[in-house]
Amino acid sequence: MSDLQKKKEEAIPGLIAEPIPLFHKEFPIIFFWNPKCGCTTLVKWFYFQIGILDQANKYSEWIHTYRENVYELQPNHKLNLRNELMNLKKDTFKVIRNPYKRAVSSYIAALAMPEIMRQIAPDVKEGFSFRQFLYRLEEIGVEREIVNSHVAQQYVKGEELFVQNYIKLEDLNSKLRNIESKYKLLQSPLDVLTQSHHHIAQKMNTTAKESFADVNLHSYIRNSTLPPYQNFYDGETKKLVFEIYEQDFIMLGFDPDQLL
């Protein structure tokens, strides 16, 4: 076995851990992804392309329930994915997101998900600020094997051996259209697939001016009007996000000086 193959073999367990890449033996692409990076749209698009979106929607209105309980539990699914990665003949893509935006989105998600709060802030009962959230992550770490994937870093060690193409979230729709054309796939109803009740950008009041770095928000904030991403940032919170998610900036090519 060559040194490259050994490196690939060592990297694969981390790459096929949750969140498991989107893979189908008859589909020409493997999609790597992370929560809070357009994953709901991507999963819906993938299921549309392989002909199971209606089935998934009938199973649950939340697409990830079908993904976790049905699709990823197919016999030998992870084994087949592993074998494909070791002998890679498909093209590979990964959707990535500006870490500053994703950190705010991860914070809002954490407030609404008790399992994350129990993991990173079990002592917090009444409200939790963005700055406090970042302090906790700084203390715990953000490697995928340590924390919930909604707040973990996007980069996975060794992914550069497999991922050939990166798509920034803001370019996702146009890139999916390009992929449909290049690979002669079905033209998907992206205007429908991109609709989701939990996209926080749709709930942001872009005219708000108040700083929110130290405002204690609660779980119900997800159902309320939110301030824009930049209102969560000052010099310290920006520095914290860069330090916490440094691997995302370095390995995925994001400019630490470009806030949003």
GROMACS .gro file of C-alpha atoms in nm:
model
  260
    1MET     CA    1   0.000   0.000   0.000
    2SER     CA    2   0.137   0.340  -0.099
    3ASP     CA    3   0.183   0.625   0.148
    4LEU     CA    4  -0.107   0.807  -0.019
    5GLN     CA    5  -0.338   0.509   0.021
    6LYS     CA    6  -0.237   0.480   0.386
    7LYS     CA    7  -0.320   0.847   0.442
    8LYS     CA    8  -0.656   0.799   0.273
    9GLU     CA    9  -0.734   0.494   0.483
   10GLU     CA   10  -0.651   0.685   0.800
   11ALA     CA   11  -0.867   0.982   0.699
   12ILE     CA   12  -1.179   0.794   0.588
   13PRO     CA   13  -1.326   0.709   0.933
   14GLY     CA   14  -1.347   1.081   1.016
   15LEU     CA   15  -1.489   1.165   0.675
   16ILE     CA   16  -1.771   0.911   0.686
   17ALA     CA   17  -1.869   0.991   1.044
   18GLU     CA   18  -2.175   1.208   1.099
   19PRO     CA   19  -2.253   1.401   0.886
   20ILE     CA   20  -2.216   1.121   0.631
   21PRO     CA   21  -2.143   1.239   0.275
   22LEU     CA   22  -2.429   1.214   0.026
   23PHE     CA   23  -2.360   0.906  -0.183
   24HIS     CA   24  -2.547   0.674  -0.418
   25LYS     CA   25  -2.380   0.406  -0.626
   26GLU     CA   26  -2.553   0.522  -0.947
   27PHE     CA   27  -2.497   0.895  -0.889
   28PRO     CA   28  -2.182   1.055  -1.038
   29ILE     CA   29  -2.103   1.281  -0.743
   30ILE     CA   30  -2.025   1.245  -0.373
   31PHE     CA   31  -2.124   1.552  -0.173
   32PHE     CA   32  -1.949   1.632   0.155
   33TRP     CA   33  -2.136   1.873   0.381
   34ASN     CA   34  -2.184   2.015   0.730
   35PRO     CA   35  -2.487   2.140   0.922
   36LYS     CA   36  -2.546   2.515   0.897
   37CYS     CA   37  -2.401   2.515   0.544
   38GLY     CA   38  -2.710   2.481   0.326
   39CYS     CA   39  -2.745   2.114   0.415
   40THR     CA   40  -3.125   2.098   0.401
   41THR     CA   41  -3.132   2.235   0.047
   42LEU     CA   42  -2.848   2.005  -0.056
   43VAL     CA   43  -3.008   1.690   0.086
   44LYS     CA   44  -3.340   1.772  -0.080
   45TRP     CA   45  -3.163   1.833  -0.411
   46PHE     CA   46  -2.971   1.506  -0.384
   47TYR     CA   47  -3.286   1.308  -0.304
   48PHE     CA   48  -3.466   1.474  -0.594
   49GLN     CA   49  -3.186   1.370  -0.827
   50ILE     CA   50  -3.187   1.005  -0.718
   51GLY     CA   51  -3.567   0.989  -0.725
   52ILE     CA   52  -3.658   0.952  -0.358
   53LEU     CA   53  -3.757   1.306  -0.252
   54ASP     CA   54  -4.131   1.229  -0.249
   55GLN     CA   55  -4.068   0.918  -0.043
   56ALA     CA   56  -3.854   1.115   0.201
   57ASN     CA   57  -4.116   1.391   0.233
   58LYS     CA   58  -4.389   1.135   0.302
   59TYR     CA   59  -4.177   0.979   0.574
   60SER     CA   60  -4.128   1.311   0.756
   61GLU     CA   61  -4.167   1.682   0.687
   62TRP     CA   62  -3.810   1.717   0.820
   63ILE     CA   63  -3.581   1.576   0.550
   64HIS     CA   64  -3.304   1.488   0.794
   65THR     CA   65  -3.531   1.245   0.978
   66TYR     CA   66  -3.548   1.032   0.665
   67ARG     CA   67  -3.177   1.074   0.607
   68GLU     CA   68  -3.085   0.955   0.955
   69ASN     CA   69  -3.350   0.687   1.004
   70VAL     CA   70  -3.375   0.539   0.655
   71TYR     CA   71  -3.123   0.644   0.393
   72GLU     CA   72  -2.806   0.620   0.599
   73LEU     CA   73  -2.918   0.293   0.760
   74GLN     CA   74  -2.935   0.101   0.434
   75PRO     CA   75  -2.734  -0.224   0.448
   76ASN     CA   76  -2.364  -0.166   0.381
   77HIS     CA   77  -2.419   0.203   0.304
   78LYS     CA   78  -2.111   0.326   0.489
   79LEU     CA   79  -1.905   0.029   0.371
   80ASN     CA   80  -1.994   0.103   0.009
   81LEU     CA   81  -1.909   0.469   0.063
   82ARG     CA   82  -1.576   0.377   0.218
   83ASN     CA   83  -1.489   0.148  -0.072
   84GLU     CA   84  -1.583   0.419  -0.320
   85LEU     CA   85  -1.359   0.671  -0.146
   86MET     CA   86  -1.066   0.430  -0.141
   87ASN     CA   87  -1.100   0.375  -0.516
   88LEU     CA   88  -1.239   0.713  -0.607
   89LYS     CA   89  -1.392   0.732  -0.952
   90LYS     CA   90  -1.671   0.979  -0.879
   91ASP     CA   91  -1.633   1.355  -0.866
   92THR     CA   92  -1.647   1.510  -0.521
   93PHE     CA   93  -1.783   1.841  -0.394
   94LYS     CA   94  -1.818   2.007  -0.055
   95VAL     CA   95  -2.040   2.299   0.042
   96ILE     CA   96  -1.866   2.544   0.274
   97ARG     CA   97  -1.964   2.867   0.447
   98ASN     CA   98  -1.799   3.183   0.575
   99PRO     CA   99  -1.706   3.087   0.935
  100TYR     CA  100  -1.823   3.423   1.072
  101LYS     CA  101  -2.174   3.374   0.935
  102ARG     CA  102  -2.180   3.008   1.027
  103ALA     CA  103  -2.077   3.079   1.387
  104VAL     CA  104  -2.385   3.297   1.437
  105SER     CA  105  -2.606   3.037   1.271
  106SER     CA  106  -2.451   2.766   1.490
  107TYR     CA  107  -2.517   2.978   1.799
  108ILE     CA  108  -2.886   3.021   1.711
  109ALA     CA  109  -2.912   2.647   1.641
  110ALA     CA  110  -2.747   2.563   1.973
  111LEU     CA  111  -3.002   2.772   2.163
  112ALA     CA  112  -3.282   2.570   2.003
  113MET     CA  113  -3.122   2.227   2.051
  114PRO     CA  114  -3.109   2.103   2.412
  115GLU     CA  115  -2.862   1.827   2.322
  116ILE     CA  116  -2.607   2.089   2.216
  117MET     CA  117  -2.668   2.308   2.520
  118ARG     CA  118  -2.623   2.007   2.750
  119GLN     CA  119  -2.292   1.942   2.578
  120ILE     CA  120  -2.141   2.290   2.575
  121ALA     CA  121  -2.324   2.474   2.855
  122PRO     CA  122  -2.505   2.232   3.088
  123ASP     CA  123  -2.514   2.492   3.366
  124VAL     CA  124  -2.695   2.757   3.160
  125LYS     CA  125  -3.069   2.776   3.224
  126GLU     CA  126  -3.175   3.131   3.141
  127GLY     CA  127  -3.031   3.280   2.827
  128PHE     CA  128  -2.688   3.261   2.669
  129SER     CA  129  -2.497   3.526   2.475
  130PHE     CA  130  -2.294   3.484   2.158
  131ARG     CA  131  -1.978   3.583   2.346
  132GLN     CA  132  -2.046   3.319   2.614
  133PHE     CA  133  -2.110   3.064   2.339
  134LEU     CA  134  -1.770   3.137   2.187
  135TYR     CA  135  -1.596   3.118   2.526
  136ARG     CA  136  -1.741   2.770   2.576
  137LEU     CA  137  -1.631   2.654   2.232
  138GLU     CA  138  -1.285   2.797   2.291
  139GLU     CA  139  -1.262   2.587   2.606
  140ILE     CA  140  -1.409   2.265   2.464
  141GLY     CA  141  -1.273   2.264   2.109
  142VAL     CA  142  -1.459   2.226   1.781
  143GLU     CA  143  -1.323   1.906   1.628
  144ARG     CA  144  -1.600   1.689   1.490
  145GLU     CA  145  -1.535   1.406   1.735
  146ILE     CA  146  -1.566   1.646   2.031
  147VAL     CA  147  -1.881   1.852   1.971
  148ASN     CA  148  -2.211   1.833   1.788
  149SER     CA  149  -2.167   1.879   1.414
  150HIS     CA  150  -2.390   2.189   1.417
  151VAL     CA  151  -2.112   2.376   1.599
  152ALA     CA  152  -1.806   2.173   1.495
  153GLN     CA  153  -1.555   2.311   1.248
  154GLN     CA  154  -1.622   2.242   0.880
  155TYR     CA  155  -1.276   2.110   0.795
  156VAL     CA  156  -1.209   1.740   0.853
  157LYS     CA  157  -0.850   1.620   0.868
  158GLY     CA  158  -0.751   1.460   0.540
  159GLU     CA  159  -1.047   1.585   0.336
  160GLU     CA  160  -0.807   1.747   0.090
  161LEU     CA  161  -0.717   1.395  -0.026
  162PHE     CA  162  -1.076   1.346  -0.146
  163VAL     CA  163  -1.259   1.675  -0.201
  164GLN     CA  164  -1.196   1.805  -0.552
  165ASN     CA  165  -1.439   2.098  -0.563
  166TYR     CA  166  -1.560   2.346  -0.302
  167ILE     CA  167  -1.885   2.540  -0.331
  168LYS     CA  168  -1.944   2.847  -0.116
  169LEU     CA  169  -2.293   2.857   0.027
  170GLU     CA  170  -2.380   3.186  -0.139
  171ASP     CA  171  -2.307   3.023  -0.476
  172LEU     CA  172  -2.493   2.699  -0.407
  173ASN     CA  173  -2.796   2.751  -0.631
  174SER     CA  174  -2.597   2.860  -0.935
  175LYS     CA  175  -2.343   2.582  -0.886
  176LEU     CA  176  -2.617   2.319  -0.859
  177ARG     CA  177  -2.756   2.445  -1.188
  178ASN     CA  178  -2.410   2.412  -1.342
  179ILE     CA  179  -2.377   2.060  -1.203
  180GLU     CA  180  -2.717   1.962  -1.344
  181SER     CA  181  -2.603   2.081  -1.685
  182LYS     CA  182  -2.254   1.930  -1.675
  183TYR     CA  183  -2.366   1.585  -1.556
  184LYS     CA  184  -2.692   1.586  -1.755
  185LEU     CA  185  -2.903   1.561  -1.440
  186LEU     CA  186  -3.265   1.655  -1.387
  187GLN     CA  187  -3.342   2.026  -1.359
  188SER     CA  188  -3.457   2.060  -1.001
  189PRO     CA  189  -3.717   2.304  -0.861
  190LEU     CA  190  -3.461   2.499  -0.659
  191ASP     CA  191  -3.714   2.767  -0.565
  192VAL     CA  192  -3.904   2.496  -0.378
  193LEU     CA  193  -3.606   2.302  -0.245
  194THR     CA  194  -3.451   2.610  -0.088
  195GLN     CA  195  -3.758   2.687   0.123
  196SER     CA  196  -3.702   2.602   0.489
  197HIS     CA  197  -3.856   2.736   0.808
  198HIS     CA  198  -3.520   2.727   0.988
  199HIS     CA  199  -3.316   2.948   0.754
  200ILE     CA  200  -3.231   3.229   0.993
  201ALA     CA  201  -3.124   3.476   0.723
  202GLN     CA  202  -3.490   3.501   0.620
  203LYS     CA  203  -3.576   3.621   0.972
  204MET     CA  204  -3.312   3.891   1.002
  205ASN     CA  205  -3.395   4.259   1.033
  206THR     CA  206  -3.112   4.403   0.827
  207THR     CA  207  -3.176   4.757   0.952
  208ALA     CA  208  -3.115   4.672   1.320
  209LYS     CA  209  -2.817   4.857   1.471
  210GLU     CA  210  -2.795   4.728   1.828
  211SER     CA  211  -2.496   4.513   1.925
  212PHE     CA  212  -2.598   4.159   2.018
  213ALA     CA  213  -2.263   4.011   2.124
  214ASP     CA  214  -2.364   4.019   2.491
  215VAL     CA  215  -2.742   3.986   2.469
  216ASN     CA  216  -2.867   3.672   2.641
  217LEU     CA  217  -3.090   3.503   2.386
  218HIS     CA  218  -3.321   3.208   2.451
  219SER     CA  219  -3.437   2.903   2.258
  220TYR     CA  220  -3.748   3.077   2.125
  221ILE     CA  221  -3.536   3.338   1.942
  222ARG     CA  222  -3.539   3.109   1.641
  223ASN     CA  223  -3.905   3.195   1.592
  224SER     CA  224  -3.845   3.569   1.627
  225THR     CA  225  -3.695   3.847   1.418
  226LEU     CA  226  -3.317   3.835   1.444
  227PRO     CA  227  -3.048   4.100   1.408
  228PRO     CA  228  -2.811   4.070   1.110
  229TYR     CA  229  -2.493   3.864   1.144
  230GLN     CA  230  -2.262   4.163   1.184
  231ASN     CA  231  -2.446   4.280   1.495
  232PHE     CA  232  -2.299   3.986   1.686
  233TYR     CA  233  -1.946   4.101   1.619
  234ASP     CA  234  -1.698   4.331   1.785
  235GLY     CA  235  -1.318   4.305   1.793
  236GLU     CA  236  -1.315   4.025   2.048
  237THR     CA  237  -1.590   3.805   1.905
  238LYS     CA  238  -1.433   3.831   1.559
  239LYS     CA  239  -1.096   3.729   1.703
  240LEU     CA  240  -1.255   3.441   1.895
  241VAL     CA  241  -1.426   3.302   1.585
  242PHE     CA  242  -1.102   3.319   1.389
  243GLU     CA  243  -0.910   3.140   1.664
  244ILE     CA  244  -1.179   2.878   1.727
  245TYR     CA  245  -1.240   2.800   1.360
  246GLU     CA  246  -0.885   2.867   1.242
  247GLN     CA  247  -0.870   2.541   1.047
  248ASP     CA  248  -1.172   2.648   0.842
  249PHE     CA  249  -1.007   2.976   0.751
  250ILE     CA  250  -0.674   2.816   0.664
  251MET     CA  251  -0.775   2.490   0.499
  252LEU     CA  252  -1.092   2.610   0.324
  253GLY     CA  253  -0.948   2.939   0.204
  254PHE     CA  254  -1.158   3.198   0.386
  255ASP     CA  255  -1.018   3.545   0.443
  256PRO     CA  256  -1.013   3.622   0.818
  257ASP     CA  257  -1.037   3.994   0.742
  258GLN     CA  258  -1.359   3.950   0.544
  259LEU     CA  259  -1.620   3.950   0.818
  260LEU     CA  260  -1.927   3.873   0.609
   0.00000   0.00000   0.00000
